[in-house]
CSV table of N, CA and C in Angstrom, one decimal:
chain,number,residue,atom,x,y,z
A,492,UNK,N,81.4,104.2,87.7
A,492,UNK,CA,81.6,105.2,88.8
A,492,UNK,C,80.9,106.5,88.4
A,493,UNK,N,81.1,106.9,87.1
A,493,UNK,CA,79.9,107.8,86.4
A,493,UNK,C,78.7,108.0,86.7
A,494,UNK,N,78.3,107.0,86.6
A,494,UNK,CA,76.5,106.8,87.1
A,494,UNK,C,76.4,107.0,88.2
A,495,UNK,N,77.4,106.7,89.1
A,495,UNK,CA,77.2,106.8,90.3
A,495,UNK,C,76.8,108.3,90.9
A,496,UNK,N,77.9,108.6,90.5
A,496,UNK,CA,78.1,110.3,90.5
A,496,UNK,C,77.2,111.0,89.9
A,497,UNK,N,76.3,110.7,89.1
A,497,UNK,CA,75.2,111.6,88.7
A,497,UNK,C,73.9,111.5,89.0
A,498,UNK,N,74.0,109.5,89.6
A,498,UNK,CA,72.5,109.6,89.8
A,498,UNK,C,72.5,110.3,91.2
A,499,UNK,N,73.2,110.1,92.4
A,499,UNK,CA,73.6,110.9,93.4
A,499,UNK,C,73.6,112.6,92.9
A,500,UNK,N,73.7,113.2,92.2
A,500,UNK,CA,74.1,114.6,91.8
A,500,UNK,C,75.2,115.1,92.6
A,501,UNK,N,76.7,114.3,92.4
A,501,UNK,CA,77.7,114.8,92.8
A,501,UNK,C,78.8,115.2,91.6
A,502,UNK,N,79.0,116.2,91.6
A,502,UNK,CA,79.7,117.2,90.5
A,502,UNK,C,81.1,116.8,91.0
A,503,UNK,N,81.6,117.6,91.8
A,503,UNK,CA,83.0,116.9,92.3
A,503,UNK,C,82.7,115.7,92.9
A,504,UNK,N,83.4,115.0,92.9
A,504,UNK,CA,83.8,113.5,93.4
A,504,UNK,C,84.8,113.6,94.3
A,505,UNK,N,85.8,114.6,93.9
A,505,UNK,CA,86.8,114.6,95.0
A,505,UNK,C,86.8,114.3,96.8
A,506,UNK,N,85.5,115.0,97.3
A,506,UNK,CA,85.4,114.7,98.6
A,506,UNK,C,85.2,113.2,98.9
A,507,UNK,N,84.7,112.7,98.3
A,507,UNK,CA,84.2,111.6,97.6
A,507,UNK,C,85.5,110.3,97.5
A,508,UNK,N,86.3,110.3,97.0
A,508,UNK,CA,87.2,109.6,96.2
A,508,UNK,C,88.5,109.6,97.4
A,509,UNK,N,89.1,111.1,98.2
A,509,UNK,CA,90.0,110.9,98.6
A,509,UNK,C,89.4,110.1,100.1
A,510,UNK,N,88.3,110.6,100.7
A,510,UNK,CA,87.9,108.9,101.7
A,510,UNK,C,88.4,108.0,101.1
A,511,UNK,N,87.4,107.3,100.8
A,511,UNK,CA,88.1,105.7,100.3
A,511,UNK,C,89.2,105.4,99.7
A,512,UNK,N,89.9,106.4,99.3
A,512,UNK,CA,91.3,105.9,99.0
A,512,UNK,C,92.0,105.8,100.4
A,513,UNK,N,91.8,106.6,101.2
A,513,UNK,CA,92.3,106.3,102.3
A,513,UNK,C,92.0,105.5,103.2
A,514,UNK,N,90.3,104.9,103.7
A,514,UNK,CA,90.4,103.5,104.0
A,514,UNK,C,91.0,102.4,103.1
A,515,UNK,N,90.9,102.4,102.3
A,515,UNK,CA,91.9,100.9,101.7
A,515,UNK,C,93.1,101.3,102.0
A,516,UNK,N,93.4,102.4,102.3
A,516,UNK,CA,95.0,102.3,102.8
A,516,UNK,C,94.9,101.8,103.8
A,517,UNK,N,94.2,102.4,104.7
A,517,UNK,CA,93.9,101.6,106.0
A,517,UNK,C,94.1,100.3,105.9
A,518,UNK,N,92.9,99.8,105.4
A,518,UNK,CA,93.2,98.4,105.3
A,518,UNK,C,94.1,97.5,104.8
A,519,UNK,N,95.1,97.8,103.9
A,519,UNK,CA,96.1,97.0,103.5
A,519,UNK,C,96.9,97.3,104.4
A,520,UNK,N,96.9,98.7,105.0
A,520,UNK,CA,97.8,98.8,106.5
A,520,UNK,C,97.3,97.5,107.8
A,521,UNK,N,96.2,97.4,108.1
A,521,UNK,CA,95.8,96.3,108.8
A,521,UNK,C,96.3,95.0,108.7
A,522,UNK,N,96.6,94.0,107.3
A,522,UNK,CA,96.8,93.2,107.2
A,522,UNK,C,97.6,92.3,107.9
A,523,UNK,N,99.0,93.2,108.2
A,523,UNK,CA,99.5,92.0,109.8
A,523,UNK,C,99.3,92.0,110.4
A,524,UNK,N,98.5,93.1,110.9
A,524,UNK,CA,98.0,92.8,112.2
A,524,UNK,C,97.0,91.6,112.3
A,525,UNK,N,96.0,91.6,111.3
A,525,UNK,CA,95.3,90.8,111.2
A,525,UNK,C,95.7,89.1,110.9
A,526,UNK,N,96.7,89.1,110.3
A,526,UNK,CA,97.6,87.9,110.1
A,526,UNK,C,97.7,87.6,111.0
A,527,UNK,N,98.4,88.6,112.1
A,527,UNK,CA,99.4,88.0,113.8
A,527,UNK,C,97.6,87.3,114.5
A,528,UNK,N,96.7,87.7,114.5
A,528,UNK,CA,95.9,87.6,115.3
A,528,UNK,C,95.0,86.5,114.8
A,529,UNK,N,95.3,86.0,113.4
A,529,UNK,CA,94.9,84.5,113.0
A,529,UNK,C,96.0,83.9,113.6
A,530,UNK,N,96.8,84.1,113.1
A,530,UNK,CA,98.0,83.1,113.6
A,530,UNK,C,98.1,82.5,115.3
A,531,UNK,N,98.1,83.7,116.2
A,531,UNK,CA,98.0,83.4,117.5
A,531,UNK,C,96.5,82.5,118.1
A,532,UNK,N,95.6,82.8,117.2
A,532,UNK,CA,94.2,82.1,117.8
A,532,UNK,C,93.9,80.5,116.8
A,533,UNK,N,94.7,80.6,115.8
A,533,UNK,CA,95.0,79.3,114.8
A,533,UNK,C,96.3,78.8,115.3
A,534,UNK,N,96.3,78.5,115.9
A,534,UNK,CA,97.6,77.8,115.9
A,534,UNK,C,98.5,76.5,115.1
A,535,UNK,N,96.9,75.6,115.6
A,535,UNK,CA,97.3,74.5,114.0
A,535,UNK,C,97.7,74.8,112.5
A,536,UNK,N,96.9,76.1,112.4
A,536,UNK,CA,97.4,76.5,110.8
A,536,UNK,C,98.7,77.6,110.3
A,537,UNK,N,99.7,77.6,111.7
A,537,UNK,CA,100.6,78.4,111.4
A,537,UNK,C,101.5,78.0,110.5
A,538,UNK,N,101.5,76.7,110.3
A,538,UNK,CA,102.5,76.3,109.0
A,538,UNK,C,102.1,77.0,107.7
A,539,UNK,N,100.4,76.7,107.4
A,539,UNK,CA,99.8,77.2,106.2
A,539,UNK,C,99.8,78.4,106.2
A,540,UNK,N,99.7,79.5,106.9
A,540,UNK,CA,99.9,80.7,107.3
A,540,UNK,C,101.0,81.9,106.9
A,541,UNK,N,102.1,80.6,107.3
A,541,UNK,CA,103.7,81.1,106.9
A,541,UNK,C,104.0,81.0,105.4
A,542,UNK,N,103.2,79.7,105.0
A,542,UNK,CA,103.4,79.6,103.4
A,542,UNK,C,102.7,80.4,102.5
A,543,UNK,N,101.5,80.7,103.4
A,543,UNK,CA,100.1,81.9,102.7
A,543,UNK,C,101.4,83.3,102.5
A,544,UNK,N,101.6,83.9,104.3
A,544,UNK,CA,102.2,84.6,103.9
A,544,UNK,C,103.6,85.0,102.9
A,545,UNK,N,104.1,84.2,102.7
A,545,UNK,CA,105.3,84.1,101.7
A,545,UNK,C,104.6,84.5,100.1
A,546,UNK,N,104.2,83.6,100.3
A,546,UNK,CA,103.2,83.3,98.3
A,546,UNK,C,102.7,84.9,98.4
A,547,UNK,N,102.1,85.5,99.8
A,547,UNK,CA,101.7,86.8,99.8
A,547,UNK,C,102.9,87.9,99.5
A,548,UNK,N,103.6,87.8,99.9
A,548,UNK,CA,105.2,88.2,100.2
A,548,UNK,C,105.9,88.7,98.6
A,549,UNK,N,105.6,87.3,98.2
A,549,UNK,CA,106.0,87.1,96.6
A,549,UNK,C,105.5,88.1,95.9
A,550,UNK,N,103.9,87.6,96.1
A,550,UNK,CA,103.0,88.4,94.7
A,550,UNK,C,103.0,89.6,94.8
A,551,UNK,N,103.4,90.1,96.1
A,551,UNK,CA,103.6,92.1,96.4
A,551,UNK,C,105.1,92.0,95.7
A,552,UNK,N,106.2,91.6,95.8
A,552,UNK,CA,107.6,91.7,95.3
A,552,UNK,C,107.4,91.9,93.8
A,553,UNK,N,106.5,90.7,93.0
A,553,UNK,CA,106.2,90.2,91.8
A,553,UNK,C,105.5,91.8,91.6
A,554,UNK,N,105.0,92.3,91.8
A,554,UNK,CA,103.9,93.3,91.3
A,554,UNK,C,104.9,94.8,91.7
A,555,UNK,N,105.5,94.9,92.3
A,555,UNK,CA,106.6,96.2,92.4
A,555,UNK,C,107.3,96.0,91.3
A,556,UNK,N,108.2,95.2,91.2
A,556,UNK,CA,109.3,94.2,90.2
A,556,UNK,C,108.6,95.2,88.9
A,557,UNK,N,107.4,94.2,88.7
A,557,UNK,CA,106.7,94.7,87.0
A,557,UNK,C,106.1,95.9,87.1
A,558,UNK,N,106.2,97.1,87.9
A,558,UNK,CA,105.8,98.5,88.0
A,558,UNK,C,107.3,98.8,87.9
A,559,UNK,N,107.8,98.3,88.3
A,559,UNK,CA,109.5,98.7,88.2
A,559,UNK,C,110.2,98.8,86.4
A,560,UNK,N,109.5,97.5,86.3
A,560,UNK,CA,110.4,97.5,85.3
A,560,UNK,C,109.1,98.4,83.8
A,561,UNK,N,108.4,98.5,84.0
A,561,UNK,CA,107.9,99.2,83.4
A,561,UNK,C,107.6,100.9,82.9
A,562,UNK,N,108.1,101.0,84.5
A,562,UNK,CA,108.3,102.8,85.0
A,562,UNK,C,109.8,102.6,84.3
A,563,UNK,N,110.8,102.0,84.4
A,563,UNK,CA,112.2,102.0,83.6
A,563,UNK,C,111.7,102.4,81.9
A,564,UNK,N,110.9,101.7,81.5
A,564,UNK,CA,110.5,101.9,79.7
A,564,UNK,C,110.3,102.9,79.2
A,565,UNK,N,109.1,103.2,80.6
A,565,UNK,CA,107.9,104.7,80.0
A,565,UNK,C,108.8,106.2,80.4
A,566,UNK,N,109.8,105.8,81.4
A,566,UNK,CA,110.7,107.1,81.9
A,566,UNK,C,111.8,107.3,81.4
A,567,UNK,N,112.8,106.0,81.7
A,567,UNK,CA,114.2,106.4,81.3
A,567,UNK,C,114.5,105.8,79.8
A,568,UNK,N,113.8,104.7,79.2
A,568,UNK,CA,114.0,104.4,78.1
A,568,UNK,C,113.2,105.2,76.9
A,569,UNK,N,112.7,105.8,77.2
A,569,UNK,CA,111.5,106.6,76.5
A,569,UNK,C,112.3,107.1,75.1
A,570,UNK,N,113.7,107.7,75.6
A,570,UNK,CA,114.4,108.3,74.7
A,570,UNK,C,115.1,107.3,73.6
A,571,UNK,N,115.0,106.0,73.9
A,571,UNK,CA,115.9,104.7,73.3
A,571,UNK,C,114.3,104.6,71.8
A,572,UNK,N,114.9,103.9,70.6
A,572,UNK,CA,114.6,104.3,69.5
A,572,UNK,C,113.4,102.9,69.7
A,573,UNK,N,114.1,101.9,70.4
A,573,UNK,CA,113.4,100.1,70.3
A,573,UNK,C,114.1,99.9,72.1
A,574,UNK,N,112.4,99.6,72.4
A,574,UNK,CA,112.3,99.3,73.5
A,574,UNK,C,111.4,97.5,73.5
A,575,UNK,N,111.4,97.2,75.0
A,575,UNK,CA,110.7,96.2,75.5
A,575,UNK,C,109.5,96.1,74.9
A,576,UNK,N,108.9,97.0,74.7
A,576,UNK,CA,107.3,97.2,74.5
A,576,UNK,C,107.1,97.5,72.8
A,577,UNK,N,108.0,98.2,72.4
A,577,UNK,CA,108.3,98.1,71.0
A,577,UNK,C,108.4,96.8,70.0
A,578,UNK,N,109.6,96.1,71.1
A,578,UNK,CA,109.5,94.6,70.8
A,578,UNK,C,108.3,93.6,70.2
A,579,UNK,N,107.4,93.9,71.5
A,579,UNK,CA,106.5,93.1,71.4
A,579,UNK,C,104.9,93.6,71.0
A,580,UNK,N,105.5,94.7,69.9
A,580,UNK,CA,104.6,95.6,69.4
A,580,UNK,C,103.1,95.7,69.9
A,581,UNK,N,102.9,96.1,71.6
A,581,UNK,CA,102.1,96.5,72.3
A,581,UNK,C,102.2,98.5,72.2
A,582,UNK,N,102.8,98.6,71.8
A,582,UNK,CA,102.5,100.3,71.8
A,582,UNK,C,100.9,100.8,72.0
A,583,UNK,N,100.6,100.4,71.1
A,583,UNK,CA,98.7,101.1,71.4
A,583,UNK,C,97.7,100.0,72.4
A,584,UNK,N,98.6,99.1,72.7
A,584,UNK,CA,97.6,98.6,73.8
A,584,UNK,C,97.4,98.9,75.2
A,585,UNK,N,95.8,98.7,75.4
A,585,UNK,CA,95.9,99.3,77.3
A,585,UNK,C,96.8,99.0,77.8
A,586,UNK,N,96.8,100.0,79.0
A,586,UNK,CA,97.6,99.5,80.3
A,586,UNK,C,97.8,97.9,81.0
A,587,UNK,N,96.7,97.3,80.5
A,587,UNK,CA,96.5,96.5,81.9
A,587,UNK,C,97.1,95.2,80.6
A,588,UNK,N,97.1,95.4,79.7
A,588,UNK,CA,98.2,94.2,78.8
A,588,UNK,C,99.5,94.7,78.5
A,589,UNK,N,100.4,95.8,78.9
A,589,UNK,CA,101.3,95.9,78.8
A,589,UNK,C,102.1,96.1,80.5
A,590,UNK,N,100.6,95.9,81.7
A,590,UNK,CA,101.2,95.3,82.6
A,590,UNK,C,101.4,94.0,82.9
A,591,UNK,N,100.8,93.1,82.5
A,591,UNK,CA,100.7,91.8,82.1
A,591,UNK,C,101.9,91.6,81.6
A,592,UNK,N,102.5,92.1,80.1
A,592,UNK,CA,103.8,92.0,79.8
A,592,UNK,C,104.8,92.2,80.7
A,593,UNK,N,104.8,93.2,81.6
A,593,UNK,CA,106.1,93.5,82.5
A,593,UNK,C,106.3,92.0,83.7
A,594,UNK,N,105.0,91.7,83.8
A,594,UNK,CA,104.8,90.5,84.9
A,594,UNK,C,105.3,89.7,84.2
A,595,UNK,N,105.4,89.3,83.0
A,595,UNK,CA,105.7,88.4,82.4
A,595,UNK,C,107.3,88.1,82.3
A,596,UNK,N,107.5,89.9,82.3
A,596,UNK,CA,109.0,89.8,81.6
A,596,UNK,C,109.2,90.0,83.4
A,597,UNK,N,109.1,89.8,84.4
A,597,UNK,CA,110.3,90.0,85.8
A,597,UNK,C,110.0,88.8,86.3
């Protein structure tokens, strides 16, 4: 995203960065709408649909759950001597393996 930013000669990125964060809001905002309007023009596939959406359902529940229980560790356990993450002696590893662990563990 660096390169980006330089080969363009953009110093702040900010004007930059808060657009698109707000169309992908958009667009995960669109999502049922977009669902209802497969659904209604698919008809045959509204069983598969209902089970897509559930599994979808899930994996949003599953992914709050392990932000949940991990904002529990980093916030309110913080002050505890042996934690979850202690346990499983991830302290200096990235984020994206110690969110892996929380997925693991909810």
């Amino acid at each position: 995203m660096n390169l980006i930013f330089t080969v363009f000669y953009i110093s702040d990125p900010i004007w930059l960065v808060v657009p698109l964060r707000l169309i992908r809001i958009y667009s995960v905002i669109r999502i049922p709408s977009l669902l209802e309007k497969i659904e209604t023009n698919y008809r045959q596939w509204s069983s598969q649909l209902n089970a897509f959406k559930s599994v979808l359902f899930l994996f949003y529940l599953w992914h709050w759950s392990s932000c949940g229980w991990y904002y529990v560790n980093d916030t309110i356990e913080k002050d505890e001597s042996f934690t979850w993450i202690d346990y499983n002696g991830i302290n200096d590893s990235p984020l994206l393996e110690k969110y892996l662990y929380s997925v693991y563990f909810t």
